[in-house]
Amino acid sequence: MLRTSLTRKAASVKAGAALAVCMLALTATACSNSERDSGALADAPSEATATNHDVPPEINEFLEGDEGRSISYIRLHDGMHMGSSSEHEPRPALSLIKLYIATYVMEKGEYEDKYEALDMIASSSDKSAEELFDKYPDSIDTIADEFNLESTKAGEQWGYSQTSTYDVASFISQLIDRDETHPVLVAMAHADPISEDGYSQDYGTAKLSNVVGSKWGWSNDKSINSSVSFGENFVAAASITGSSDDLTEYVKDEVTGKNLGKATERFLKYKDGEDVPPIETSTSETSTTSSSKKDKDEKSGKGEKDKASSKEPTTSEKKDSAKKEKGSSDKKSADKKKGSEKTSEPSKK
């Protein structure tokens, strides 16, 4: 029963995408905007204006992020962007790489492969990804070059490819700019609730307000999760070393009205020629293997204590050492200190 439902859902995606292709082929007007009148996360004029590309991304890279998590947000009507300092770092692309493969197939692939590509987006079919990447091995790198995705690179197999949250967000924003009813976007808007391999597709950036379409990615052991979503006036992408719930919490903590207001203020100041100093984030240089802020803070605190104890002896230790080793050489003292502290050296991760 479930499979029948998914098959019907995939068929509806194909039909919707095929309609978009036919409309493009006939050079007809795009679908009505009446169904997209609810607005996006930030206040914006009803009519989009030209996107501005003259504000460097680092101006608003103040969101929390590190080796284990990354997030990027682009507002479409004016190009305002905010993200983490880690947003350009290459990380496992997971099933988000299917967006690039599908776009290539829609542009250059054979007719029958276009339908499989769109179904792959909706159902997140690994089998389709394998078949299409085997047939179009240059698809990922070609799209990366075409859309200037600097952190994106294909692996020997599609599942070993890399990208960044900034690349994914930038790619979707460019795709919307080219054609807001692009078949890949239509497929994202009709994603199956449950993927082909049984994973729920309803977390991360998809939990933001006014989302129209999404694509998700996850590792085989579910230890890494990612997503990208778009609405009428925004695109958001995020990745985390953690569960799908961890990703949802991370996105909701960072994409807030307060942060959007801060990013907008800094964006406008820069455009007006004012000096906008960078904002240092507390996690910009922290390596983490967990998305839980509590766990990260506890590990960070423990690490600081371990480092302090191994690098700098206490005052009492200095006095004791001075009494015991008075008159000895510096080299002998250093050797003795090294031996006494060997068992307390923190482990390296």
GROMACS .gro file of C-alpha atoms in nm:
model
  349
    1MET     CA    1   0.000   0.000   0.000
    2LEU     CA    2   0.280   0.240   0.089
    3ARG     CA    3   0.467   0.164  -0.231
    4THR     CA    4   0.154   0.227  -0.437
    5SER     CA    5   0.112   0.565  -0.269
    6LEU     CA    6   0.473   0.660  -0.338
    7THR     CA    7   0.445   0.547  -0.698
    8ARG     CA    8   0.140   0.765  -0.748
    9LYS     CA    9   0.317   1.056  -0.582
   10ALA     CA   10   0.619   1.014  -0.808
   11ALA     CA   11   0.389   1.000  -1.110
   12SER     CA   12   0.232   1.330  -1.008
   13VAL     CA   13   0.579   1.484  -0.979
   14LYS     CA   14   0.665   1.364  -1.327
   15ALA     CA   15   0.342   1.505  -1.463
   16GLY     CA   16   0.398   1.843  -1.298
   17ALA     CA   17   0.758   1.861  -1.418
   18ALA     CA   18   0.657   1.751  -1.767
   19LEU     CA   19   0.402   2.033  -1.775
   20ALA     CA   20   0.676   2.282  -1.688
   21VAL     CA   21   0.895   2.141  -1.967
   22CYS     CA   22   0.611   2.170  -2.218
   23MET     CA   23   0.541   2.525  -2.113
   24LEU     CA   24   0.903   2.617  -2.161
   25ALA     CA   25   0.915   2.448  -2.499
   26LEU     CA   26   0.613   2.648  -2.613
   27THR     CA   27   0.764   2.969  -2.469
   28ALA     CA   28   0.445   3.025  -2.277
   29THR     CA   29   0.409   3.238  -1.966
   30ALA     CA   30   0.517   3.076  -1.641
   31CYS     CA   31   0.264   2.956  -1.385
   32SER     CA   32   0.064   3.211  -1.188
   33ASN     CA   33   0.221   3.365  -0.880
   34SER     CA   34  -0.112   3.372  -0.697
   35GLU     CA   35  -0.029   3.059  -0.497
   36ARG     CA   36   0.294   3.214  -0.368
   37ASP     CA   37   0.160   3.528  -0.204
   38SER     CA   38   0.236   3.449   0.160
   39GLY     CA   39   0.585   3.600   0.162
   40ALA     CA   40   0.910   3.457   0.301
   41LEU     CA   41   1.088   3.469   0.633
   42ALA     CA   42   1.191   3.834   0.609
   43ASP     CA   43   0.973   4.123   0.501
   44ALA     CA   44   1.020   4.194   0.132
   45PRO     CA   45   0.846   4.386  -0.146
   46SER     CA   46   0.593   4.183  -0.344
   47GLU     CA   47   0.791   4.229  -0.663
   48ALA     CA   48   1.149   4.102  -0.675
   49THR     CA   49   1.426   4.341  -0.770
   50ALA     CA   50   1.762   4.269  -0.928
   51THR     CA   51   1.989   4.064  -0.703
   52ASN     CA   52   2.295   4.250  -0.572
   53HIS     CA   53   2.626   4.068  -0.587
   54ASP     CA   54   2.856   4.346  -0.466
   55VAL     CA   55   2.838   4.268  -0.094
   56PRO     CA   56   3.099   4.003  -0.002
   57PRO     CA   57   2.956   3.701   0.185
   58GLU     CA   58   3.195   3.738   0.478
   59ILE     CA   59   3.016   4.058   0.584
   60ASN     CA   60   2.737   3.845   0.731
   61GLU     CA   61   2.911   3.519   0.821
   62PHE     CA   62   2.825   3.554   1.188
   63LEU     CA   63   2.596   3.254   1.240
   64GLU     CA   64   2.722   2.970   1.460
   65GLY     CA   65   2.913   2.699   1.274
   66ASP     CA   66   3.224   2.481   1.284
   67GLU     CA   67   3.367   2.161   1.135
   68GLY     CA   68   3.055   1.972   1.237
   69ARG     CA   69   2.785   2.214   1.123
   70SER     CA   70   2.729   2.479   0.860
   71ILE     CA   71   2.442   2.700   0.744
   72SER     CA   72   2.373   2.949   0.464
   73TYR     CA   73   2.078   3.177   0.394
   74ILE     CA   74   2.010   3.397   0.089
   75ARG     CA   75   1.725   3.646   0.056
   76LEU     CA   76   1.625   3.656  -0.308
   77HIS     CA   77   1.479   4.001  -0.370
   78ASP     CA   78   1.793   4.191  -0.274
   79GLY     CA   79   2.066   3.928  -0.242
   80MET     CA   80   2.111   3.973   0.134
   81HIS     CA   81   2.302   3.676   0.270
   82MET     CA   82   2.396   3.540   0.610
   83GLY     CA   83   2.580   3.225   0.708
   84SER     CA   84   2.836   3.057   0.929
   85SER     CA   85   3.210   3.103   0.883
   86SER     CA   86   3.220   2.734   0.786
   87GLU     CA   87   2.968   2.769   0.502
   88HIS     CA   88   3.232   2.747   0.228
   89GLU     CA   89   3.396   2.434   0.370
   90PRO     CA   90   3.355   2.123   0.149
   91ARG     CA   91   3.162   1.852   0.329
   92PRO     CA   92   2.986   1.529   0.225
   93ALA     CA   93   2.721   1.632  -0.026
   94LEU     CA   94   2.509   1.325   0.046
   95SER     CA   95   2.185   1.326  -0.156
   96LEU     CA   96   2.201   1.702  -0.214
   97ILE     CA   97   2.441   1.615  -0.498
   98LYS     CA   98   2.141   1.470  -0.682
   99LEU     CA   99   2.027   1.827  -0.747
  100TYR     CA  100   2.334   1.886  -0.964
  101ILE     CA  101   2.299   1.554  -1.145
  102ALA     CA  102   1.931   1.616  -1.218
  103THR     CA  103   1.995   1.969  -1.345
  104TYR     CA  104   2.260   1.841  -1.584
  105VAL     CA  105   2.027   1.569  -1.713
  106MET     CA  106   1.750   1.824  -1.767
  107GLU     CA  107   1.990   2.039  -1.968
  108LYS     CA  108   2.189   1.780  -2.162
  109GLY     CA  109   2.048   1.434  -2.092
  110GLU     CA  110   1.840   1.204  -2.307
  111TYR     CA  111   1.464   1.242  -2.300
  112GLU     CA  112   1.382   0.928  -2.100
  113ASP     CA  113   1.648   1.012  -1.841
  114LYS     CA  114   1.481   1.343  -1.756
  115TYR     CA  115   1.186   1.170  -1.593
  116GLU     CA  116   1.414   0.945  -1.389
  117ALA     CA  117   1.612   1.249  -1.278
  118LEU     CA  118   1.301   1.425  -1.149
  119ASP     CA  119   1.176   1.114  -0.972
  120MET     CA  120   1.523   1.088  -0.812
  121ILE     CA  121   1.475   1.434  -0.658
  122ALA     CA  122   1.130   1.352  -0.519
  123SER     CA  123   1.207   1.004  -0.388
  124SER     CA  124   1.582   1.049  -0.329
  125SER     CA  125   1.646   0.724  -0.518
  126ASP     CA  126   2.006   0.606  -0.476
  127LYS     CA  127   1.958   0.358  -0.760
  128SER     CA  128   1.866   0.637  -1.000
  129ALA     CA  129   2.158   0.848  -0.881
  130GLU     CA  130   2.397   0.560  -0.948
  131GLU     CA  131   2.255   0.493  -1.294
  132LEU     CA  132   2.251   0.859  -1.400
  133PHE     CA  133   2.597   0.937  -1.262
  134ASP     CA  134   2.739   0.630  -1.437
  135LYS     CA  135   2.584   0.752  -1.762
  136TYR     CA  136   2.677   1.119  -1.707
  137PRO     CA  137   3.003   1.111  -1.506
  138ASP     CA  138   3.081   1.477  -1.584
  139SER     CA  139   2.743   1.600  -1.464
  140ILE     CA  140   2.847   1.723  -1.118
  141ASP     CA  141   3.167   1.900  -1.219
  142THR     CA  142   2.999   2.054  -1.525
  143ILE     CA  143   2.722   2.205  -1.312
  144ALA     CA  144   2.980   2.319  -1.055
  145ASP     CA  145   3.162   2.511  -1.329
  146GLU     CA  146   2.843   2.646  -1.481
  147PHE     CA  147   2.710   2.781  -1.151
  148ASN     CA  148   3.050   2.876  -1.003
  149LEU     CA  149   3.027   2.631  -0.714
  150GLU     CA  150   3.381   2.655  -0.581
  151SER     CA  151   3.355   2.394  -0.304
  152THR     CA  152   3.178   2.129  -0.513
  153LYS     CA  153   3.362   1.830  -0.655
  154ALA     CA  154   3.249   1.491  -0.781
  155GLY     CA  155   3.376   1.173  -0.621
  156GLU     CA  156   3.453   0.845  -0.796
  157GLN     CA  157   3.096   0.750  -0.705
  158TRP     CA  158   2.812   1.000  -0.662
  159GLY     CA  159   2.788   0.926  -0.289
  160TYR     CA  160   3.147   1.039  -0.228
  161SER     CA  161   3.104   1.385  -0.379
  162GLN     CA  162   3.147   1.707  -0.184
  163THR     CA  163   2.979   2.044  -0.172
  164SER     CA  164   2.918   2.325   0.079
  165THR     CA  165   2.603   2.479   0.220
  166TYR     CA  166   2.692   2.805   0.047
  167ASP     CA  167   2.726   2.627  -0.288
  168VAL     CA  168   2.390   2.454  -0.251
  169ALA     CA  169   2.210   2.773  -0.147
  170SER     CA  170   2.377   2.970  -0.426
  171PHE     CA  171   2.289   2.702  -0.680
  172ILE     CA  172   1.919   2.700  -0.590
  173SER     CA  173   1.902   3.080  -0.588
  174GLN     CA  174   2.059   3.091  -0.935
  175LEU     CA  175   1.821   2.822  -1.058
  176ILE     CA  176   1.524   3.027  -0.932
  177ASP     CA  177   1.666   3.337  -1.097
  178ARG     CA  178   1.691   3.153  -1.429
  179ASP     CA  179   1.346   2.994  -1.410
  180GLU     CA  180   1.129   2.989  -1.098
  181THR     CA  181   0.935   2.689  -1.235
  182HIS     CA  182   1.242   2.488  -1.333
  183PRO     CA  183   1.154   2.114  -1.331
  184VAL     CA  184   1.407   2.044  -1.055
  185LEU     CA  185   1.239   2.305  -0.835
  186VAL     CA  186   0.899   2.156  -0.915
  187ALA     CA  187   1.027   1.813  -0.810
  188MET     CA  188   1.158   1.960  -0.484
  189ALA     CA  189   0.814   2.108  -0.420
  190HIS     CA  190   0.655   1.762  -0.465
  191ALA     CA  191   0.902   1.558  -0.259
  192ASP     CA  192   0.778   1.227  -0.118
  193PRO     CA  193   0.714   1.231   0.259
  194ILE     CA  194   0.918   0.910   0.288
  195SER     CA  195   1.226   0.848   0.073
  196GLU     CA  196   1.282   0.536  -0.134
  197ASP     CA  197   1.495   0.387   0.144
  198GLY     CA  198   1.239   0.467   0.414
  199TYR     CA  199   1.381   0.790   0.565
  200SER     CA  200   1.146   1.071   0.663
  201GLN     CA  201   1.186   1.379   0.442
  202ASP     CA  202   1.060   1.653   0.673
  203TYR     CA  203   1.334   1.812   0.883
  204GLY     CA  204   1.606   2.076   0.886
  205THR     CA  205   1.541   2.378   0.664
  206ALA     CA  206   1.205   2.229   0.561
  207LYS     CA  207   1.077   2.331   0.906
  208LEU     CA  208   1.119   2.703   0.833
  209SER     CA  209   0.813   2.915   0.759
  210ASN     CA  210   0.684   2.952   0.401
  211VAL     CA  211   0.895   2.675   0.248
  212VAL     CA  212   0.788   2.573  -0.104
  213GLY     CA  213   1.036   2.296  -0.185
  214SER     CA  214   1.316   2.099  -0.022
  215LYS     CA  215   1.583   1.834  -0.076
  216TRP     CA  216   1.744   1.634   0.202
  217GLY     CA  217   2.059   1.429   0.245
  218TRP     CA  218   2.179   1.178   0.504
  219SER     CA  219   2.468   0.938   0.549
  220ASN     CA  220   2.411   0.562   0.555
  221ASP     CA  221   2.447   0.550   0.933
  222LYS     CA  222   2.233   0.869   0.971
  223SER     CA  223   2.519   1.041   1.158
  224ILE     CA  224   2.530   1.330   0.908
  225ASN     CA  225   2.220   1.513   0.789
  226SER     CA  226   2.168   1.804   0.552
  227SER     CA  227   1.893   1.989   0.369
  228VAL     CA  228   1.820   2.281   0.137
  229SER     CA  229   1.486   2.458   0.104
  230PHE     CA  230   1.346   2.752  -0.087
  231GLY     CA  231   1.049   2.983  -0.053
  232GLU     CA  232   0.921   3.276  -0.255
  233ASN     CA  233   1.192   3.503  -0.125
  234PHE     CA  234   1.466   3.290   0.032
  235VAL     CA  235   1.692   2.986   0.008
  236ALA     CA  236   1.841   2.814   0.314
  237ALA     CA  237   2.086   2.523   0.333
  238ALA     CA  238   2.235   2.349   0.636
  239SER     CA  239   2.447   2.047   0.726
  240ILE     CA  240   2.534   1.889   1.059
  241THR     CA  241   2.720   1.599   1.210
  242GLY     CA  242   2.423   1.480   1.407
  243SER     CA  243   2.066   1.359   1.376
  244SER     CA  244   1.784   1.503   1.168
  245ASP     CA  245   1.640   1.655   1.486
  246ASP     CA  246   1.977   1.814   1.560
  247LEU     CA  247   1.969   1.976   1.217
  248THR     CA  248   1.617   2.109   1.272
  249GLU     CA  249   1.718   2.260   1.607
  250TYR     CA  250   2.032   2.413   1.457
  251VAL     CA  251   1.837   2.576   1.172
  252LYS     CA  252   1.570   2.716   1.404
  253ASP     CA  253   1.836   2.856   1.639
  254GLU     CA  254   2.018   3.040   1.359
  255VAL     CA  255   1.750   3.152   1.112
  256THR     CA  256   1.567   3.390   1.343
  257GLY     CA  257   1.409   3.732   1.310
  258LYS     CA  258   1.687   3.877   1.524
  259ASN     CA  259   1.963   3.738   1.303
  260LEU     CA  260   1.780   3.840   0.986
  261GLY     CA  261   1.747   4.193   1.123
  262LYS     CA  262   2.117   4.205   1.210
  263ALA     CA  263   2.216   4.073   0.868
  264THR     CA  264   1.991   4.323   0.690
  265GLU     CA  265   2.133   4.614   0.888
  266ARG     CA  266   2.492   4.515   0.812
  267PHE     CA  267   2.406   4.447   0.447
  268LEU     CA  268   2.254   4.793   0.399
  269LYS     CA  269   2.535   4.968   0.585
  270TYR     CA  270   2.794   4.807   0.358
  271LYS     CA  271   2.598   4.904   0.048
  272ASP     CA  272   2.586   5.262   0.176
  273GLY     CA  273   2.965   5.264   0.201
  274GLU     CA  274   2.990   5.238   0.579
  275ASP     CA  275   3.262   5.036   0.752
  276VAL     CA  276   3.121   4.701   0.865
  277PRO     CA  277   3.370   4.511   1.086
  278PRO     CA  278   3.347   4.131   1.095
  279ILE     CA  279   3.170   3.960   1.384
  280GLU     CA  280   3.370   3.694   1.563
  281THR     CA  281   3.169   3.386   1.657
  282SER     CA  282   3.248   3.171   1.959
  283THR     CA  283   3.259   2.848   1.757
  284SER     CA  284   3.447   2.963   1.448
  285GLU     CA  285   3.760   2.765   1.539
  286THR     CA  286   3.601   2.480   1.731
  287SER     CA  287   3.616   2.126   1.599
  288THR     CA  288   3.309   1.921   1.687
  289THR     CA  289   3.169   1.579   1.614
  290SER     CA  290   2.828   1.650   1.768
  291SER     CA  291   2.560   1.905   1.688
  292SER     CA  292   2.441   1.936   2.044
  293LYS     CA  293   2.544   2.274   2.180
  294LYS     CA  294   2.542   2.142   2.535
  295ASP     CA  295   2.772   1.854   2.450
  296LYS     CA  296   2.995   2.085   2.248
  297ASP     CA  297   3.025   2.335   2.534
  298GLU     CA  298   3.097   2.059   2.784
  299LYS     CA  299   3.364   1.908   2.559
  300SER     CA  300   3.510   2.252   2.494
  301GLY     CA  301   3.525   2.328   2.866
  302LYS     CA  302   3.686   1.993   2.941
  303GLY     CA  303   3.938   2.050   2.667
  304GLU     CA  304   4.034   2.390   2.807
  305LYS     CA  305   4.092   2.237   3.152
  306ASP     CA  306   4.300   1.953   3.008
  307LYS     CA  307   4.510   2.192   2.803
  308ALA     CA  308   4.566   2.419   3.102
  309SER     CA  309   4.679   2.132   3.324
  310SER     CA  310   4.916   1.993   3.064
  311LYS     CA  311   5.072   2.321   2.952
  312GLU     CA  312   5.105   2.527   3.268
  313PRO     CA  313   5.186   2.391   3.621
  314THR     CA  314   5.016   2.554   3.920
  315THR     CA  315   5.194   2.790   4.157
  316SER     CA  316   5.223   2.522   4.427
  317GLU     CA  317   5.371   2.281   4.176
  318LYS     CA  318   5.629   2.540   4.079
  319LYS     CA  319   5.730   2.590   4.444
  320ASP     CA  320   5.755   2.217   4.510
  321SER     CA  321   5.959   2.171   4.197
  322ALA     CA  322   6.189   2.454   4.293
  323LYS     CA  323   6.255   2.302   4.637
  324LYS     CA  324   6.318   1.952   4.504
  325GLU     CA  325   6.527   2.051   4.205
  326LYS     CA  326   6.716   2.355   4.331
  327GLY     CA  327   7.053   2.375   4.164
  328SER     CA  328   6.967   2.133   3.881
  329SER     CA  329   6.997   2.223   3.513
  330ASP     CA  330   6.699   2.348   3.303
  331LYS     CA  331   6.723   2.044   3.079
  332LYS     CA  332   6.701   1.802   3.370
  333SER     CA  333   6.405   1.995   3.514
  334ALA     CA  334   6.222   1.987   3.181
  335ASP     CA  335   6.279   1.612   3.146
  336LYS     CA  336   6.153   1.545   3.494
  337LYS     CA  337   5.843   1.763   3.437
  338LYS     CA  338   5.766   1.584   3.113
  339GLY     CA  339   5.778   1.248   3.284
  340SER     CA  340   5.552   1.358   3.572
  341GLU     CA  341   5.283   1.494   3.336
  342LYS     CA  342   5.277   1.211   3.084
  343THR     CA  343   4.974   1.038   3.233
  344SER     CA  344   4.764   1.358   3.237
  345GLU     CA  345   4.816   1.452   2.870
  346PRO     CA  346   4.476   1.506   2.701
  347SER     CA  347   4.381   1.272   2.420
  348LYS     CA  348   4.389   1.406   2.067
  349LYS     CA  349   4.075   1.380   1.859
   0.00000   0.00000   0.00000
